[in-house]
C-alpha atoms as an extended CHARMM CRD file, in Angstrom:
* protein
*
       140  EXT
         1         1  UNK       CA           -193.4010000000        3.0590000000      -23.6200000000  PROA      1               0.0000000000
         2         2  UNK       CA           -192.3630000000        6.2280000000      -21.5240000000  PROA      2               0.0000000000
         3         3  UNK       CA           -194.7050000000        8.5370000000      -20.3790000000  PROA      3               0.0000000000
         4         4  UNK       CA           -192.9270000000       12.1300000000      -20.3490000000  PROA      4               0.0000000000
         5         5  UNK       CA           -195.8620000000       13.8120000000      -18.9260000000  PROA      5               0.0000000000
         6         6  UNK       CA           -194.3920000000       12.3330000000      -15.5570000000  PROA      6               0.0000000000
         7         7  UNK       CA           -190.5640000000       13.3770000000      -15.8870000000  PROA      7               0.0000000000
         8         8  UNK       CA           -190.2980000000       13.0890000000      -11.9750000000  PROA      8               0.0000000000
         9         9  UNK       CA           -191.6240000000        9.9470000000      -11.8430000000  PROA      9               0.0000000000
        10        10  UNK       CA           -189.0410000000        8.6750000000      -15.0230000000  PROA      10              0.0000000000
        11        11  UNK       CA           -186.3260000000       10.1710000000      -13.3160000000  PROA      11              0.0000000000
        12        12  UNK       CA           -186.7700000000        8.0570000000       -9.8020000000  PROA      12              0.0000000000
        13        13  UNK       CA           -187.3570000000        5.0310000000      -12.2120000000  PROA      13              0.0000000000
        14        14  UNK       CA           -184.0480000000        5.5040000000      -13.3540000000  PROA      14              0.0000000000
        15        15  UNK       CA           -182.6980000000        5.8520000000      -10.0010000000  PROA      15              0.0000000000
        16        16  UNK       CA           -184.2830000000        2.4510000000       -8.8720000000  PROA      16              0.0000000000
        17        17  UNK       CA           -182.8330000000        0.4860000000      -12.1880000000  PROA      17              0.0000000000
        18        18  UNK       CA           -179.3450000000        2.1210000000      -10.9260000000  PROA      18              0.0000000000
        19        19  UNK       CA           -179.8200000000        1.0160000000       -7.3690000000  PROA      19              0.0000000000
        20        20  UNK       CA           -180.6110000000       -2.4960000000       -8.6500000000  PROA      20              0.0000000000
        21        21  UNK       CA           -177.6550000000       -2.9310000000      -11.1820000000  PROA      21              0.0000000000
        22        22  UNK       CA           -175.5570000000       -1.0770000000       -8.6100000000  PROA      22              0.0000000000
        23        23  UNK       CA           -176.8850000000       -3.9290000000       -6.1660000000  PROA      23              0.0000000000
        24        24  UNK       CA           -176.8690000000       -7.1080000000       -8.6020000000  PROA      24              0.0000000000
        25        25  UNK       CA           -173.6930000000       -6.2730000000      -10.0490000000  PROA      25              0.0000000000
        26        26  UNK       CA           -172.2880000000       -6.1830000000       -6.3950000000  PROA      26              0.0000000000
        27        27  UNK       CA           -173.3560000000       -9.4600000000       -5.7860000000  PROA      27              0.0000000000
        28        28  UNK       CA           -171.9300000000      -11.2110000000       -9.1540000000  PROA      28              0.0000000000
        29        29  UNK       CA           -168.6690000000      -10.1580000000       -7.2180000000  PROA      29              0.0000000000
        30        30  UNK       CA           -169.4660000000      -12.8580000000       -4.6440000000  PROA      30              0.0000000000
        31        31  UNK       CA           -167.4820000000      -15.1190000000       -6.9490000000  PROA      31              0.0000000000
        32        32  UNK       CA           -166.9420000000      -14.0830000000      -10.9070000000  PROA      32              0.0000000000
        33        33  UNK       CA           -164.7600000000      -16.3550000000      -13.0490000000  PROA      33              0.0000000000
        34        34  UNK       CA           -160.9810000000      -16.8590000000      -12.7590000000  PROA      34              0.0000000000
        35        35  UNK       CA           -159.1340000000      -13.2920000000      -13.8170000000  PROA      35              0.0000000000
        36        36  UNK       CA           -159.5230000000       -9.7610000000      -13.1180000000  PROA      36              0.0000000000
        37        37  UNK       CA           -161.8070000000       -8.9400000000      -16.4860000000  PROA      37              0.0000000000
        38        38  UNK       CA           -165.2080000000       -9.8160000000      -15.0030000000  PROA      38              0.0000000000
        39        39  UNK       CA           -164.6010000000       -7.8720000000      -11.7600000000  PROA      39              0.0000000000
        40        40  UNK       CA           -163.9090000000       -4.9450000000      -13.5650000000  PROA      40              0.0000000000
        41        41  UNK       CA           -167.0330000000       -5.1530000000      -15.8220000000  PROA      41              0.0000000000
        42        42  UNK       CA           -168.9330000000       -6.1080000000      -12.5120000000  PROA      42              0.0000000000
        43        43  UNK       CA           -167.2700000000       -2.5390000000      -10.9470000000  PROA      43              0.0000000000
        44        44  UNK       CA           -168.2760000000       -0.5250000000      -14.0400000000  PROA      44              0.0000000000
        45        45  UNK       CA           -171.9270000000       -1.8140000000      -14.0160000000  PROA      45              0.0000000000
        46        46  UNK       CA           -171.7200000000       -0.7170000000      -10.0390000000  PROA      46              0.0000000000
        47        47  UNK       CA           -170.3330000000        2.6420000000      -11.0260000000  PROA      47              0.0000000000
        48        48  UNK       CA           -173.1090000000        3.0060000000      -13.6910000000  PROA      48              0.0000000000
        49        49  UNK       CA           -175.5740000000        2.0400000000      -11.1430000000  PROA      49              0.0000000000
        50        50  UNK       CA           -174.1780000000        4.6050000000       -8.6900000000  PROA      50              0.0000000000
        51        51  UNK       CA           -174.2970000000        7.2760000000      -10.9180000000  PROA      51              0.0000000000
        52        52  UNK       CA           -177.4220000000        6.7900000000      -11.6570000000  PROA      52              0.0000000000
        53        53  UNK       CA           -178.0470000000        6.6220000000       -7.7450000000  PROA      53              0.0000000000
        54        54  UNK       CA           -176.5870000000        9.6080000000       -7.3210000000  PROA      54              0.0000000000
        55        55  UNK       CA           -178.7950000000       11.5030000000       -9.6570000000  PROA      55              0.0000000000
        56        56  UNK       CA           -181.6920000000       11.1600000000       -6.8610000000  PROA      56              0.0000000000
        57        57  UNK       CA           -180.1780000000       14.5060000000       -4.9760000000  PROA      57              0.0000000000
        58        58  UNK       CA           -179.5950000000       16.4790000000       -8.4390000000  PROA      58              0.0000000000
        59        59  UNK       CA           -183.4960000000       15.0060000000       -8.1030000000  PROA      59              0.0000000000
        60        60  UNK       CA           -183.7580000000       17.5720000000       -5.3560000000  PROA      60              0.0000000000
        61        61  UNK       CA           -183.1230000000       20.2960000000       -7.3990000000  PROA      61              0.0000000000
        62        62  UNK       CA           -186.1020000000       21.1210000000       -9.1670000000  PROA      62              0.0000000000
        63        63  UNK       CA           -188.1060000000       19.7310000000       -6.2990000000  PROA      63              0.0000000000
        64        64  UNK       CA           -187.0570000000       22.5470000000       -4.3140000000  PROA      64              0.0000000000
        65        65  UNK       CA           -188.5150000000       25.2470000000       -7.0650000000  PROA      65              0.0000000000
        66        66  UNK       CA           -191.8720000000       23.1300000000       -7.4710000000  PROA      66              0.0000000000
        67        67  UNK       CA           -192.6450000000       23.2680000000       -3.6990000000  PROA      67              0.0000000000
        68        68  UNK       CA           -190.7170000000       26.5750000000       -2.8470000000  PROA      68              0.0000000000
        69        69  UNK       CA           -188.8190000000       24.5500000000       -0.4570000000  PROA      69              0.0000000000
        70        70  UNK       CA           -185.2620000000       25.5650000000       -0.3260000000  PROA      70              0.0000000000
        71        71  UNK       CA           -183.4980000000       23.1070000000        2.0190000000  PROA      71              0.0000000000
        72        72  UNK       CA           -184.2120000000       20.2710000000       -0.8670000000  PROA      72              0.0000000000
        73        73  UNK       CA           -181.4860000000       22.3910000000       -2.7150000000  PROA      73              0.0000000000
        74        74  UNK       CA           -178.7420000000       21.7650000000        0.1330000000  PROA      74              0.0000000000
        75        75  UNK       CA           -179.8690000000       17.9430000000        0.0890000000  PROA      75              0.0000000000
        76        76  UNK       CA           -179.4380000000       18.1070000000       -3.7930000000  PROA      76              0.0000000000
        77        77  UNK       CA           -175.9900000000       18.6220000000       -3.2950000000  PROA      77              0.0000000000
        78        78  UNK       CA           -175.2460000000       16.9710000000       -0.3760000000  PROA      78              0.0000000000
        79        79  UNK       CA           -176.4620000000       13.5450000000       -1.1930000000  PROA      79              0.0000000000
        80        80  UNK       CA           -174.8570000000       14.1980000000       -4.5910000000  PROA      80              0.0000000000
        81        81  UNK       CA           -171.4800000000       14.7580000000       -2.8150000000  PROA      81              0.0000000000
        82        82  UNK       CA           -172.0900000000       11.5910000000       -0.5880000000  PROA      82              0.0000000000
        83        83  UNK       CA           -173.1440000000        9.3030000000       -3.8730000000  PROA      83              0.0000000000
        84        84  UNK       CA           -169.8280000000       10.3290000000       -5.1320000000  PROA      84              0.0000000000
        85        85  UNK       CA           -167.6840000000       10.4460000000       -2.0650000000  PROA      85              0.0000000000
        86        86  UNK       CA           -169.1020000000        6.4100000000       -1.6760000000  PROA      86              0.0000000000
        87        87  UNK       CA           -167.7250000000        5.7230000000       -5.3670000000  PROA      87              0.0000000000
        88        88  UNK       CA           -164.3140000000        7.4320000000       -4.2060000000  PROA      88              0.0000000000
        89        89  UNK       CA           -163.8910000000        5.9050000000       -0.7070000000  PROA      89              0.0000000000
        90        90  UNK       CA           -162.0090000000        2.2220000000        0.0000000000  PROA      90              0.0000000000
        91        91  UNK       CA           -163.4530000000       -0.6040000000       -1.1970000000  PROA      91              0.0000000000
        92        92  UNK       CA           -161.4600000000       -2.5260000000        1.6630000000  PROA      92              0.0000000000
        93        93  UNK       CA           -162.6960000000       -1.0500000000        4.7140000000  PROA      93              0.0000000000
        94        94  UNK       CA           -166.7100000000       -1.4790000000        3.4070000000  PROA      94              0.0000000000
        95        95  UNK       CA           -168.3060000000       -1.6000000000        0.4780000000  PROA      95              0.0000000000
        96        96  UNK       CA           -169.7550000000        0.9530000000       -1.3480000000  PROA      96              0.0000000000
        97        97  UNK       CA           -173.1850000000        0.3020000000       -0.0610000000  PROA      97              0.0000000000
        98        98  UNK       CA           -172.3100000000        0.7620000000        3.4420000000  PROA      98              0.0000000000
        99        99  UNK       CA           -170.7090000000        4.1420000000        2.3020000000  PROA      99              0.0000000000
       100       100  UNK       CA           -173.7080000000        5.0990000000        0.8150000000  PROA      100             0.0000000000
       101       101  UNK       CA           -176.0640000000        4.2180000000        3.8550000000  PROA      101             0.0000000000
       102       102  UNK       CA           -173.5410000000        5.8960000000        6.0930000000  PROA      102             0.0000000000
       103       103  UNK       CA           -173.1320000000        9.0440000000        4.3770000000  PROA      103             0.0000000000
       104       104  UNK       CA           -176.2130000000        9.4850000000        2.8800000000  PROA      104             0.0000000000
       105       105  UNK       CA           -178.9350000000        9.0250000000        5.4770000000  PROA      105             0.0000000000
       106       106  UNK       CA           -177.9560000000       11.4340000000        7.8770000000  PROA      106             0.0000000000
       107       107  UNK       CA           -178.4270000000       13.5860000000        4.9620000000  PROA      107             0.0000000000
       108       108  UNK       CA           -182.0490000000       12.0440000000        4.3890000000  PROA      108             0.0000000000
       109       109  UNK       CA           -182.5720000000       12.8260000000        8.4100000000  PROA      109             0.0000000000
       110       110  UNK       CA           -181.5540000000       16.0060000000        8.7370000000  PROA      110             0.0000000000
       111       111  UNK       CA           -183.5290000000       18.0380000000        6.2500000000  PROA      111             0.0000000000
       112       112  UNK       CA           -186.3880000000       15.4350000000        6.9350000000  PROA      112             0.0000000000
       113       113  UNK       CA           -186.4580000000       16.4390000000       10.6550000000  PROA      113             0.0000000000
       114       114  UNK       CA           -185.6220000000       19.9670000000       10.0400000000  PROA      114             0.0000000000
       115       115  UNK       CA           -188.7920000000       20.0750000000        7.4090000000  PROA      115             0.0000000000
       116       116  UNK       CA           -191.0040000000       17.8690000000        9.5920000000  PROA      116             0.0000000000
       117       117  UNK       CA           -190.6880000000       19.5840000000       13.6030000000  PROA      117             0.0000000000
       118       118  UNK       CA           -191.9870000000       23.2530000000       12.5050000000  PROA      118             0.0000000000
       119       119  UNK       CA           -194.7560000000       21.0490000000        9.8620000000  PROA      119             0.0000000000
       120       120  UNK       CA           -195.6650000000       19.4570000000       12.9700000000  PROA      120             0.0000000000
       121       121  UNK       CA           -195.7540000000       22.8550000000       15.3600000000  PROA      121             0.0000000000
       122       122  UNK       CA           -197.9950000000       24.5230000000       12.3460000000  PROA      122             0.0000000000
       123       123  UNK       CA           -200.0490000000       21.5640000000       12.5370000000  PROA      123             0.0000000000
       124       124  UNK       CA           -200.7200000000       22.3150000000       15.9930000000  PROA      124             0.0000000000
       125       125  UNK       CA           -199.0210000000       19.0470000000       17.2660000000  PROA      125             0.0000000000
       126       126  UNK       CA           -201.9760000000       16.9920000000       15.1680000000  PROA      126             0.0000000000
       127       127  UNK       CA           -201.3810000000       14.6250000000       13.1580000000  PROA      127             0.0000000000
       128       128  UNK       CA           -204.5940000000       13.4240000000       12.5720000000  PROA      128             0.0000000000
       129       129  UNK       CA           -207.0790000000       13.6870000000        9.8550000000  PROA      129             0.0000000000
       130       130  UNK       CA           -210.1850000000       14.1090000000       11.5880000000  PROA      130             0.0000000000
       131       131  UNK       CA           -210.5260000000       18.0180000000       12.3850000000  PROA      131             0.0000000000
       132       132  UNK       CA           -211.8380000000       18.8720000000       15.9880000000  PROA      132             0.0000000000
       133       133  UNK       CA           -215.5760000000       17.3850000000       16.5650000000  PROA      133             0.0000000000
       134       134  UNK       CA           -214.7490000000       14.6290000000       14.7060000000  PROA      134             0.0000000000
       135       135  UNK       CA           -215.8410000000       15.9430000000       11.1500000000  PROA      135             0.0000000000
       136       136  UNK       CA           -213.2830000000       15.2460000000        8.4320000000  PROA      136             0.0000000000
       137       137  UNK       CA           -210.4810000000       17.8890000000        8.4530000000  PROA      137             0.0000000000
       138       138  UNK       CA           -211.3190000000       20.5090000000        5.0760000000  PROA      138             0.0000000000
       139       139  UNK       CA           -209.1190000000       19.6730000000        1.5030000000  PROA      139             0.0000000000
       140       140  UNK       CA           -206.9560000000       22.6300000000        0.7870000000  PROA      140             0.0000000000
C-alpha cells in the first residue's frame, strides 16, 4: 500500500492529508451541534492537521543535504516556527489559516527569490530550453 522507496514523496502525502483535515475540520466549525464537545474534537482534528502541516519545513531538512542547498535548512525551521506560532496565535482576530498564509509565505518567498535571482544570473538571464541556434539545450 506504501511505497517506502519514495519516503519524500510519503512524507508530503502526509502533509496534504493534514492540510485537508486541518481544512475540513475547520469548516465542520461553521455550525457543530449544541455544546462545546464537538468544537473541541473539531479543534483537535485542526491541531492534528497542523502538525502534520507543519512537518513540511522539518521536510526541508534533509532536502537541504540531498541538494547541498543550505538555505532549505533556515526555511526548515522557519516555516516550522510559523506552523506553530499559527496554532499559538488568537483564534479571534483570524483563523488559523490566515496565520498560516501570513506567516508562512513570506517564508516560501524569501528563500525562493533568494535561490531563484543568482539561478537566473548563472543561467545567463535564459530561461529557455532551446540553447543558442535553436538546437535543444544539452541534458546534464
Amino acid at each position: 500500500m506504501l511505497d517506502l522507496d519514495f519516503a519524500r514523496d510519503l512524507v508530503m502525502t502526509g502533509v496534504i492529508f493534514g492540510a485537508a483535515a486541518f481544512v475540513w475540520a475547520g469548516w465542520g466549525q461553521e455550525r457543530p451541534p449544541e455544546g462545546v464537545t464537538w468544537r473541541v474534537v473539531l479543534v483537535v482534528l485542526q491541531a492534528a492537521g497542523l502538525v502534520l502541516v507543519s512537518f513540511v519545513g522539518i521536510h526541508f531538512l534533509p532536502l537541504a543535504f540531498v541538494f547541498g542547498q543550505p538555505i532549505m535548512v533556515l526555511a526548515a525551521v522557519l516555516v516550522a516556527a510559523a506552523g506553530i506560532a499559527a496554532l499559538l496565535l488568537h483564534w479571534k482576530v483570524a483563523a488559523p489559516s490566515f496565520w498560516c498564509g501570513i506567516l508562512a509565505g513570506p517564508i516560501f518567498l524569501g528563500p525562493g527569490a533568494i535561490a531563484f535571482v543568482p539561478a537566473l544570473a548563472a543561467l545567463g538571464g535564459k530561461l529557455s530550453p532551446r540553447a543558442p541556434g535553436g538546437s535543444p539545450s544539452p541534458t546534464r
